[in-house]
Structure formats: structure tokens, C-alpha cells
Amino acid sequence: MTDLSKYRNIGIFAHVDAGKTTTTERILKLTGKIHKTGEVHDGAATTDFMEQEAERGITIQSAATTCFWKDHRMNIIDTPGHVDFTVEVYRSLKVLDGGVGVFCGSGGVEPQSETNWRYANESEVARLIFVNKLDRMGADFFRVVDQVKNVLGANPMVMTLPIGREDDFVGVVDVLSQKAYVWDDTGLPENYEIVDIPADMVEDAAAYREELIEMAVEQDEDLMMAYMDGEEPSLEDIKRCIRKGTRDMSFFPTYCGSAFKNKGVQLVLDAVVDYLPSPTEVDPQPLTDSETGEPTGEVATVSADEPLRALAFKIMDDRFGALTFIRIYSGVMEKGMTILNSATGKTERIGRMVEMHADERNEISRAQAGDIIAVVGMKNVQTGHTLCDVKHECTLEPMIFPEPVISIAVSPKDKGGSEKMGIAIGKMVAEDPSFQVETDEDSGETILKGMGELHLDIKVDILKRTYGVDLIVGQPQVAYRETITTPVEDSYTHKKQSGGSGQFGKIDYRIKPGEPGTGFTFTSTVVGGNVPKEFWPAVEKGFASMMEQGVLAGFPVLDVEVELFDGGFHAVDSSAVAFEIAAKGAFRQSIPKAGPQLIEPIMKVDVFTPEDHVGDVIGDLNRRRGMIKDQEAGATGVRIKADVPLSEMFGYIGHLRTMTSGRGQFSMEFSHYMPCPMNVAEEVIAEVKAREAAK
């Protein structure tokens, strides 16, 4: 049996361009050199990846690679950095036990790193920090450490200090052992010497060591008391405290280096082994009720002796067929065994199981708790499905995916393309849950929905290049929603009499605006049985089904609370159907009285611009109805944060590049819904009506 304490399931995540892939690549190279297991061809991982990146924007071929360091097995997941693909990061974090956040030494804490950091906090994943690219112009380790404190509100524990900066960056000081690691100019990772700390750094190194020990001993009261009495804890004790604090996210051990120049990566690998938790040390995944989604109070204990519980977290199509990536939380999975998919209630047989080693695959016949593996050719499994023992049905906490905010209408250029398009889109939706597709019933058009312009651009590009489907692409459409602004109290009676039993249902209800982000909530306060309890769900169902289409322009209705407080029923003629019809009629009658209003998606926009263009960029964001939230000057330019309606952001990258002579960058993600100004709402409603009329 494998010793689970020697497992590390880690992810590497960062902003675009902070050097994740290079870091992952160097780790593979270092670990491969030591073990001579499979030659990780120099740079193969990177070029593979970059070609994909150049071709398709962002597809990551190997979701997981496995390597060994100091007798420990590491399953590493490389995650993309671009904001339209945060779903990838989110689902990877879901199945990891620890992570390495990579920050660029000159860029510092960038917008995407903030989002990823927030996801990791929500998933309660312990992390190390690696400040990379210290050989770059403008790199400043200590500035990035301050940003981690101020921007992320996190507590960095400085473990290494850089020796020299920019071109003169030669190595790092290990604060704990008070030794310097200095690399020579060959660029080979193993060519380093351990020497004494440079004389001009001795004082700093000692001060950082004291700070490190003070932070560490806070994890153990006895050690803390002894330390206050002047007794220095042993190295073992300090490491044990750092491990505990890292696991509890009290602080984040912070390292520095340059992955590209092969400096400082070994210390990060040592830290993964020393400080990041093994699968048995993280809180086990909660099990949920398959009907309600509420936690049952049970957990998937990480052990090979428990019944099988596993989560499918990513599906990828490649030349060998569909690959389903699975994290096994408990029990054992063997080739040929039959498992139950608790989401569909169907059983499936496990065919080929593979382990990923960089770009090779090793066939395996069994895997167990703690493993991350891929299964070839599963039929009905989707992202987020739980796979479990046939006799012990259970559901792991599911993944929550963000709702798409932008859609485009597409149609194939030639007649024969539509079937091909259907099959291809089906595969793509299975791979990426934040990409959705629907058919407009009136016009028969196919509507693709996604997280942003880039996301949909890449999907259209994949359809063209990978599946050979040429598309005609319509204008992007914004996912507007409707809501109400004033409370209404009203009554509605549904009666129908026609030979035999009739239909009767009377409801008295209040409709009022809900808190933003709540969607639709229904409560019943009927007392005395005027509307019998068994009809309440029918009333709720009637209202809920009407929320799909609002009264202004047919957009879904959000943030509405309905309270059923009285009504009437007939002993013979009342039925669930009658009350459902009453609720639908009530919606049509009352929503127009409740001050209906169009609301639009607001994006959190983060723009980076050189200093001399700040005025232009801010003026332009204001013209786009943007609210400037914050601006901060960095080493190479200014970062402006703003909230801007999505409808004003189409094609923004072109404008930004023109304004900043090609040097500006931006990223955006969905933030919240806000009421549209009257003039915008009128235009949108008129446009929808014109489209309806044209059909």
C-alpha cells in the first residue's frame, strides 16, 4: 500500500504571464533528473503548452502530471491564468490539498492572482508563495511581499531572501538554516553551492529569522513560553509549527527565485514536502444529500479501506478519446470494476485507467484514496459528478460554476455543417461547464454563452480548427435580467367550470424586491388551511416557471420574493394544477404593477496602463459609464480598477491598445447586476421588440 503521508496533491496558479508553466516545467525537469524515470524532454512541456496557447489561446493538455521528490509523490495540476477560464482554476482547487501561488517579481499581485487567491481561500487550500522572475527589470521581492499583505490581506512568512537584484540576481538566502544558495552562470539547476551569507546581508537575514521563529512558535503555546524565556526551539519544532500554521492558513511560507534561470526552485520543492499537507491532513470532503444538496454531516474520510468515493473534475477530449480526470477521496478504484454515478443513477464499468507523467501515460490497474488519475472512454460522466461504490451511494459536495454573462448567435456556413457543429459543441460543453449552449426556439439559431469575449472567440476558433466547422457569428448579446422595484400585495383567482369537475384556486400574495443575488425565494405564511399545505409547492412552481421570462423584454427575472399569505380552495375542484395556473396568472397580473426594471451585468475591470495615458484611460472608462474604484501606481505603470457595464466593454482591447500605443492590458470578470439607466433600458427593449417582429 502507498503511504498517504508521502502524497502531495498540489496546483500551481497565478496571473497570466507570472511564469506558472515555466515553474511547472522546471519542477518536472528537476524531479525527472533525479529519478531518471522518464526523460522529461527539455522544454517539451513548455513548447507543447505554448503551441496550444498560441493556437487555441488557452487549453492545457496535461491536467495532471506526477513526479517524485525526496521519496514523496507529487500530483501537480497546472492551471490557466486567464480570467475567462477561472472555472479551470476553481475546479482544480476543488480537488487539491495544497497549492503554490506564483507571483511575478515585477508585476506583483495582479488581478487574476487576486481572483485565484480568493477561490483558494474559499476552498480552504493551504499555499506556499513563490515570487518568480526576480531576474527581470523592476523586480522587487519586498514590494511583492507588501502587496501580499495589503492587497490579499494574507500573512506571508519570508523563508528566503534574494541575493542581488535584476541582472545581478545570483541566489537566495535560506532564512531558517542561515545559509546562502548561489548558482553559477551555466543556468543548470543543480550547479549551486551552499555558502555563507554575504556580509552585507547578515543583519537582515538574522532579523528575518527572528521574525520567522516568532510567527512559527505562535502555533504552540509551550514553545512560545519557552521562546519568551530566551530558549530557542529546535529546527524540528520550528518546522512542525510552520507545517501546522501553513495547513491552518495562519501564514503562507514565501520563497523567491527565477524559474527561467533555474534559481531557487529546489527550495520550493523542499517546502512542498515539508509544509504542504498530505491528503489525510486536510479536512475531508463533506457528503451532501443528492435531493437537496444540503450537507448530510458525513464526510469522505481519506482511506483506502472506506467505500469508493471519487469526483470527476475535468473532462478532456483528445486523440485517444474522452478522458475523465478523477480525484479519488476514499476507497480503491480498479480496472474492470462497476461504479455508480450518483448524479445520473447509472452504473459504468471502469475501462482503461491512466496516470499522467508529463506528456506520457502510464496504464494502471488500480488507484486509491489520494490519487488523481484519468479514465478513458467514460460515457455519461460530467464535471462535478460523484462516482461511488454501487452498494454505498453518496454525493460529494458539488462544484458551483459561474453563470455566463455574454452570448452570441452562430450558424454553420454550409448546410452539412449543422450536424457536425452539434456533435462538436456537445463535446465542448462537456469539457467546460461555464460554456453553455441553447437553441432559440423562434429563430432556430444556436446561441453560445460564455464568460467573456475571449472565451467565446476561442470556442469559435476551436470549432473551426479542431472540428472543421465554419460559423457565421452574430453580434455579442449581453445577458440582461429583469427585477422589480416596489412591493405589491394582490389576489388572483383561477376558476374554470366545464362539465364534470372544474378547476379552482385562489391565492393572496405579496411580491417584493429581494436582496441582490438571491434569485427567487418563496415563502408561505398561510394559517388555518385556506390553501392546504399540499398545494404550496404547486404555487411555488407556478411562480418559479414564470421567472424565466420577464414582462419588459422577456429576460429572466431575478431577486424577487413571493409570500403566499392567504387564499381559498374548493373541496372538489381544487388541484395542484389549478393552483399552479393561478400562480402563473398572478405573475402576469402583478409583476407589471411592481415597477419592473431592466438590470445589466456589471464587470469588475482592471486596467493596466503606462503613466502618461492614465487620463485618457479614465476618461474613456467614464464615457463607458464606468465607476472608477481605485488607482495605484506600480513600478512600470498604473493600475485602474473600475466597475463597468458589460454592454460598454465590447471590443475594448482594441481601443485600449490604440490609446496606450499597444502597452495597455486589461482583465475583467463578472461582479454583480445593477439597474440600467432609462435610456439604455428603452433601447434594449426596443431592440428586442424589433427582433421579435422580424421573426
PDB file of C-alpha atoms in Angstrom, residues 27 32 49 169 219 301 313 361 539 609 612 614 650:
ATOM      1  CA  ILE A  27       9.855  21.129 -11.301  1.00  0.00           C
ATOM      2  CA  GLY A  32      12.915  13.855 -13.631  1.00  0.00           C
ATOM      3  CA  PHE A  49       1.889  24.117 -23.928  1.00  0.00           C
ATOM      4  CA  PHE A 169      20.313  38.092  -9.025  1.00  0.00           C
ATOM      5  CA  GLN A 219       1.321  27.745  16.781  1.00  0.00           C
ATOM      6  CA  THR A 301     -12.613  10.040   5.038  1.00  0.00           C
ATOM      7  CA  PHE A 313     -13.413  17.271 -12.043  1.00  0.00           C
ATOM      8  CA  ARG A 361       0.535   7.996 -19.987  1.00  0.00           C
ATOM      9  CA  VAL A 539     -47.923  27.741  -6.200  1.00  0.00           C
ATOM     10  CA  THR A 609      -1.669  51.498 -18.388  1.00  0.00           C
ATOM     11  CA  ASP A 612       1.334  59.048 -19.457  1.00  0.00           C
ATOM     12  CA  VAL A 614      -3.863  57.454 -17.294  1.00  0.00           C
ATOM     13  CA  PHE A 650     -17.203  45.078 -26.379  1.00  0.00           C
TER      14      PHE A 650
END
